[in-house]
């Protein structure tokens, strides 16, 4: 049962499905929520953290619960402002038997204390976690907390899309939901069905839904074929003169190929290069180490006409979402901070 209700100021930022997820977690239920890309999974997590910071569904003494946000990869952890589950759990690469890994954790007071102090453990991108590894984590948590219950009584929140990347050795280890501890821990599962990132384009939504489950219709396939190669006229204005436009996205299998393609296109552009250096800071060495997994480069070089993509949500109402495409039209220094987008001050 849902025993904690969100206040109206937070409910207004969520749809019913998202609200159910947050209220289920705040009510103390170990929860799994999933959905396609753009369905607001990251927004759900940020709302959960805000509600917890405000003392909603907190401990009996009124203090917020200790919610630790983790993910299965460094990039995913960076995106949600957390650390990798391997780093939090103190398990290294996660190799070895349950007993060996538990012995390693029990021999490290700092790691053991982390397990003892956590109230809610969030694991993002759970689709990439093997069933055997989830069971190992549950065993380790029970040992570290001296509690025989799965995960030592820690409330578990897992999210991700099992239609996306699977575990590396899927045939050997199985999906996380096939773990022995999954059915023992997860008491609430919610599917987020509303997509926000591509809303307003039903054709694209249909294509993405079909591609997600691997059943592309003839109609969708034909739409993709028509857009796979665009004529030069698609990038010209009404007078026939070429102007800077957003070009179709080229997908590569490896990051180094992506970097080569981007640099090749940048080199063809005229004009001066404008460099922007990141100013990073971390609470401790663990968080600082996550910077190497950040998708954004330490130094960003741009020219007028450069194709760009957002790597985080800025303003969904204005279409400024993670993955939104754009093109640099000019460089202009703001007169004051009020001209900067939210989150950039």
Coordinates of C-alpha atoms in Angstrom, one line a residue:
X1 CA 0.0 0.0 0.0
X2 CA 1.0 3.6 -0.6
X3 CA 1.3 5.3 2.7
X4 CA 3.2 8.4 1.6
X5 CA 1.7 11.0 -0.7
X6 CA 3.7 13.7 -2.5
X7 CA 2.8 17.3 -1.9
X8 CA 1.1 19.1 -4.9
X9 CA 4.2 21.1 -5.8
X10 CA 6.1 17.8 -6.6
X11 CA 3.1 15.9 -7.9
X12 CA 2.6 18.6 -10.5
X13 CA 6.0 17.8 -12.1
X14 CA 5.1 14.1 -12.6
X15 CA 2.5 12.0 -14.5
X16 CA 0.5 9.3 -12.6
X17 CA 3.0 6.6 -13.4
X18 CA 6.0 8.6 -12.3
X19 CA 4.1 9.6 -9.1
X20 CA 3.4 6.0 -8.3
X21 CA 7.1 5.2 -8.5
X22 CA 8.2 8.0 -6.2
X23 CA 5.4 7.4 -3.7
X24 CA 6.0 3.6 -3.7
X25 CA 9.7 4.2 -2.8
X26 CA 8.9 6.8 -0.2
X27 CA 6.4 4.4 1.3
X28 CA 9.3 2.0 1.9
X29 CA 8.7 -0.5 -0.9
X30 CA 11.6 -2.0 -2.9
X31 CA 10.7 -0.9 -6.4
X32 CA 11.6 -1.6 -10.1
X33 CA 10.6 0.9 -12.7
X34 CA 11.3 0.8 -16.4
X35 CA 10.3 2.4 -19.7
X36 CA 11.7 3.5 -23.0
X37 CA 14.2 6.2 -23.5
X38 CA 12.8 9.6 -22.8
X39 CA 10.1 8.4 -20.4
X40 CA 11.5 10.4 -17.5
X41 CA 13.4 7.8 -15.4
X42 CA 16.1 10.3 -14.5
X43 CA 13.4 12.9 -13.5
X44 CA 11.8 10.3 -11.2
X45 CA 15.1 9.8 -9.5
X46 CA 15.7 13.6 -9.1
X47 CA 12.2 14.0 -7.7
X48 CA 12.8 11.2 -5.2
X49 CA 16.0 12.8 -4.0
X50 CA 14.3 16.2 -3.6
X51 CA 11.3 14.7 -1.7
X52 CA 13.7 12.8 0.6
X53 CA 15.8 16.0 1.2
X54 CA 12.5 17.7 2.2
X55 CA 11.9 15.0 4.8
X56 CA 9.1 13.3 3.0
X57 CA 9.0 9.7 4.0
X58 CA 12.0 10.1 6.2
X59 CA 13.1 8.3 9.3
X60 CA 11.1 8.3 12.5
X61 CA 13.4 11.0 13.9
X62 CA 12.5 13.2 11.0
X63 CA 15.9 12.9 9.3
X64 CA 16.1 12.1 5.5
X65 CA 17.0 8.5 4.7
X66 CA 20.4 7.8 3.3
X67 CA 19.7 7.2 -0.4
X68 CA 22.8 6.1 -2.4
X69 CA 22.5 6.4 -6.1
X70 CA 24.6 4.0 -8.2
X71 CA 24.7 2.6 -11.7
X72 CA 26.2 -0.3 -13.5
X73 CA 28.6 1.8 -15.6
X74 CA 30.7 4.9 -15.1
X75 CA 28.8 6.8 -17.8
X76 CA 25.4 6.0 -16.4
X77 CA 26.6 6.9 -12.9
X78 CA 27.8 10.2 -14.1
X79 CA 24.5 10.9 -15.7
X80 CA 22.5 10.4 -12.5
X81 CA 25.1 12.0 -10.2
X82 CA 26.1 8.8 -8.5
X83 CA 28.9 6.3 -8.4
X84 CA 29.2 2.8 -9.9
X85 CA 27.7 0.0 -7.9
X86 CA 31.0 -1.8 -8.0
X87 CA 32.7 1.2 -6.3
X88 CA 30.0 1.5 -3.7
X89 CA 29.9 -2.2 -3.0
X90 CA 33.7 -2.4 -2.8
X91 CA 33.7 -5.4 -5.1
X92 CA 36.1 -4.3 -7.8
X93 CA 35.2 -5.9 -11.1
X94 CA 32.8 -8.2 -9.4
X95 CA 34.7 -11.4 -10.1
X96 CA 35.1 -14.2 -7.7
X97 CA 32.8 -16.3 -5.5
X98 CA 30.2 -14.8 -3.1
X99 CA 32.4 -15.9 -0.2
X100 CA 35.6 -14.3 -1.6
X101 CA 33.8 -11.0 -2.4
X102 CA 32.2 -10.9 1.0
X103 CA 35.5 -11.6 2.7
X104 CA 37.0 -8.7 0.8
X105 CA 34.3 -6.3 1.9
X106 CA 34.3 -7.5 5.5
X107 CA 38.0 -6.8 5.6
X108 CA 37.5 -3.1 4.6
X109 CA 36.0 -1.1 7.4
X110 CA 35.2 1.9 5.2
X111 CA 33.3 -0.3 2.7
X112 CA 31.5 -2.2 5.4
X113 CA 30.4 1.0 7.0
X114 CA 28.9 2.2 3.7
X115 CA 26.8 -0.9 3.6
X116 CA 25.7 -0.5 7.2
X117 CA 24.7 3.2 6.7
X118 CA 22.7 3.0 3.5
X119 CA 18.9 3.0 3.8
X120 CA 17.9 3.0 0.1
X121 CA 20.2 1.7 -2.6
X122 CA 19.4 2.9 -6.2
X123 CA 20.9 0.9 -9.1
X124 CA 20.4 2.5 -12.5
X125 CA 20.9 0.7 -15.9
X126 CA 20.1 -2.6 -14.2
X127 CA 19.6 -4.3 -17.6
X128 CA 23.4 -4.6 -17.8
X129 CA 23.7 -6.3 -14.4
X130 CA 24.0 -10.1 -14.4
X131 CA 21.7 -12.1 -12.2
X132 CA 24.7 -13.7 -10.5
X133 CA 26.2 -10.3 -9.6
X134 CA 22.9 -9.1 -8.1
X135 CA 22.8 -12.2 -5.9
X136 CA 26.4 -11.6 -4.9
X137 CA 25.6 -8.0 -3.8
X138 CA 22.6 -9.3 -1.8
X139 CA 24.8 -11.8 0.0
X140 CA 27.5 -9.2 0.7
X141 CA 25.0 -6.7 2.1
X142 CA 23.5 -9.3 4.4
X143 CA 27.0 -10.2 5.7
X144 CA 28.1 -6.5 6.1
X145 CA 24.9 -5.6 7.9
X146 CA 24.6 -8.8 9.9
X147 CA 21.1 -9.2 8.7
X148 CA 19.9 -12.5 7.0
X149 CA 17.3 -10.7 4.9
X150 CA 18.0 -10.2 1.2
X151 CA 20.3 -7.2 0.8
X152 CA 20.5 -7.1 4.6
X153 CA 17.1 -5.3 4.8
X154 CA 18.3 -2.4 2.5
X155 CA 15.4 -1.0 0.4
X156 CA 16.3 -1.5 -3.2
X157 CA 15.3 0.7 -6.1
X158 CA 16.3 -0.6 -9.6
X159 CA 15.6 1.1 -12.9
X160 CA 16.5 0.6 -16.5
X161 CA 15.2 -0.8 -19.8
X162 CA 15.7 -4.6 -20.4
X163 CA 15.2 -3.9 -24.1
X164 CA 18.5 -2.1 -24.1
X165 CA 22.0 -3.3 -23.4
X166 CA 22.1 -6.8 -21.7
X167 CA 24.8 -8.2 -19.4
X168 CA 28.1 -9.0 -21.2
X169 CA 27.7 -12.7 -20.7
X170 CA 23.9 -13.0 -20.9
X171 CA 23.8 -16.7 -21.8
X172 CA 25.9 -17.6 -18.8
X173 CA 24.6 -15.2 -16.1
X174 CA 21.0 -14.3 -17.1
X175 CA 19.2 -11.0 -16.6
X176 CA 19.0 -9.3 -13.2
X177 CA 15.4 -10.2 -12.8
X178 CA 16.4 -13.9 -13.0
X179 CA 18.4 -13.5 -9.8
X180 CA 17.2 -15.5 -6.7
X181 CA 16.9 -12.3 -4.6
X182 CA 14.9 -10.3 -7.2
X183 CA 11.5 -11.8 -6.4
X184 CA 12.4 -11.8 -2.7
X185 CA 13.1 -8.1 -2.7
X186 CA 11.2 -6.3 -5.4
X187 CA 7.6 -5.7 -4.3
X188 CA 6.5 -3.1 -6.8
X189 CA 7.1 -2.8 -10.6
X190 CA 6.0 0.1 -12.7
X191 CA 6.2 0.6 -16.5
X192 CA 6.5 4.2 -17.6
X193 CA 4.7 4.5 -20.9
X194 CA 4.6 8.2 -21.7
X195 CA 7.6 9.4 -23.7
X196 CA 8.5 13.1 -23.2
X197 CA 11.6 13.5 -25.3
X198 CA 10.0 12.9 -28.7
X199 CA 6.5 14.0 -27.8
X200 CA 4.6 15.7 -30.7
X201 CA 6.1 13.4 -33.3
X202 CA 3.9 10.3 -33.3
X203 CA 5.6 8.8 -36.4
X204 CA 8.9 8.9 -34.6
X205 CA 7.4 7.5 -31.4
X206 CA 5.9 4.6 -33.3
X207 CA 9.2 3.8 -35.0
X208 CA 11.1 3.9 -31.6
X209 CA 8.5 1.7 -29.9
X210 CA 8.7 -0.9 -32.7
X211 CA 12.5 -0.8 -32.9
X212 CA 12.7 -1.2 -29.1
X213 CA 11.0 -4.6 -29.3
X214 CA 12.6 -5.6 -32.6
X215 CA 9.4 -5.6 -34.6
X216 CA 9.7 -2.8 -37.2
X217 CA 6.6 -2.5 -39.4
X218 CA 6.8 -2.1 -43.2
X219 CA 5.6 1.5 -42.9
X220 CA 8.2 2.4 -40.3
X221 CA 11.0 0.8 -42.3
X222 CA 10.0 2.8 -45.4
X223 CA 10.1 6.0 -43.4
X224 CA 13.6 5.3 -42.2
X225 CA 14.7 4.4 -45.8
X226 CA 13.4 7.7 -47.1
X227 CA 15.4 9.6 -44.4
X228 CA 18.6 7.6 -44.6
X229 CA 20.0 9.8 -47.4
X230 CA 18.7 13.3 -47.6
X231 CA 19.1 15.4 -50.8
X232 CA 21.2 18.6 -50.6
X233 CA 18.1 20.6 -51.0
X234 CA 17.0 19.5 -47.5
X235 CA 19.8 21.8 -46.2
X236 CA 19.0 24.9 -48.3
X237 CA 16.8 27.8 -47.6
X238 CA 14.0 29.0 -49.8
X239 CA 16.4 31.0 -52.0
X240 CA 18.4 27.9 -52.7
X241 CA 21.4 29.1 -50.8
X242 CA 22.9 26.6 -48.3
X243 CA 22.5 27.6 -44.6
X244 CA 23.5 25.9 -41.4
X245 CA 21.0 23.2 -40.6
X246 CA 20.8 20.2 -38.3
X247 CA 22.1 17.2 -40.3
X248 CA 21.1 13.6 -39.8
X249 CA 22.8 11.8 -36.9
X250 CA 25.5 9.3 -37.9
X251 CA 25.8 6.4 -35.5
X252 CA 29.0 4.5 -35.1
X253 CA 29.8 1.4 -33.1
X254 CA 32.9 2.7 -31.3
X255 CA 33.6 6.0 -29.6
X256 CA 36.9 6.5 -31.4
X257 CA 35.1 6.3 -34.7
X258 CA 32.6 8.9 -33.5
X259 CA 35.5 11.2 -32.5
X260 CA 37.1 10.8 -35.9
X261 CA 33.9 11.6 -37.7
X262 CA 33.2 14.7 -35.6
X263 CA 36.8 16.0 -36.0
X264 CA 36.6 15.4 -39.7
X265 CA 33.4 17.5 -40.0
X266 CA 34.8 20.2 -37.7
X267 CA 37.9 20.5 -39.9
X268 CA 35.8 21.2 -42.9
X269 CA 34.1 24.3 -41.3
X270 CA 35.6 27.7 -41.9
X271 CA 36.2 30.2 -39.1
X272 CA 38.0 30.3 -35.7
X273 CA 37.8 27.6 -33.1
X274 CA 36.2 28.6 -29.8
X275 CA 37.4 26.5 -26.8
X276 CA 35.5 26.0 -23.6
X277 CA 37.2 24.3 -20.6
X278 CA 35.2 22.5 -18.0
X279 CA 35.5 23.5 -14.4
X280 CA 35.0 20.2 -12.5
X281 CA 35.0 19.6 -8.8
X282 CA 34.2 16.6 -6.7
X283 CA 33.2 16.0 -3.1
X284 CA 35.9 13.3 -2.7
X285 CA 38.3 11.2 -4.7
X286 CA 35.6 8.7 -5.5
X287 CA 33.4 11.3 -7.2
X288 CA 36.3 12.9 -8.9
X289 CA 37.2 9.5 -10.4
X290 CA 33.8 9.4 -12.1
X291 CA 34.8 12.4 -14.2
X292 CA 36.8 10.2 -16.6
X293 CA 33.4 8.6 -17.5
X294 CA 31.8 11.9 -18.3
X295 CA 30.4 12.1 -21.8
X296 CA 31.3 15.7 -22.1
X297 CA 35.0 16.4 -23.0
X298 CA 37.2 18.4 -20.6
X299 CA 37.7 20.9 -23.4
X300 CA 35.0 21.5 -25.9
X301 CA 36.0 23.0 -29.2
X302 CA 33.3 24.6 -31.5
X303 CA 32.9 26.7 -34.6
X304 CA 30.0 28.4 -36.2
X305 CA 28.1 25.7 -38.1
X306 CA 29.2 22.9 -35.7
X307 CA 26.6 20.2 -35.0
X308 CA 25.9 19.8 -31.3
X309 CA 23.9 17.6 -29.0
X310 CA 22.6 18.1 -25.4
X311 CA 23.8 15.6 -22.9
X312 CA 21.4 16.5 -20.1
X313 CA 17.9 17.8 -19.7
X314 CA 17.7 21.6 -19.5
X315 CA 14.2 22.7 -20.2
X316 CA 11.8 20.0 -21.5
X317 CA 9.0 22.5 -22.2
X318 CA 11.3 24.2 -24.7
X319 CA 12.5 21.0 -26.2
X320 CA 15.9 21.2 -24.6
X321 CA 16.3 17.6 -23.5
X322 CA 19.0 15.0 -23.3
X323 CA 19.7 14.1 -27.0
X324 CA 18.3 17.3 -28.5
X325 CA 20.2 18.4 -31.6
X326 CA 21.3 21.8 -32.7
X327 CA 23.7 23.9 -34.7
X328 CA 26.0 26.7 -33.5
X329 CA 24.9 30.0 -35.2
X330 CA 27.0 32.5 -33.2
X331 CA 29.0 33.0 -30.1
X332 CA 27.7 35.7 -27.7
X333 CA 28.8 36.4 -24.2
X334 CA 25.8 37.0 -21.8
X335 CA 25.5 40.4 -20.2
X336 CA 24.5 38.8 -16.9
X337 CA 23.6 35.5 -15.3
X338 CA 19.9 35.9 -15.8
X339 CA 20.5 35.3 -19.5
X340 CA 21.9 31.8 -18.9
X341 CA 19.7 28.7 -19.1
X342 CA 18.7 27.1 -15.8
X343 CA 21.5 25.0 -14.4
X344 CA 24.2 27.0 -16.1
X345 CA 24.6 29.8 -13.5

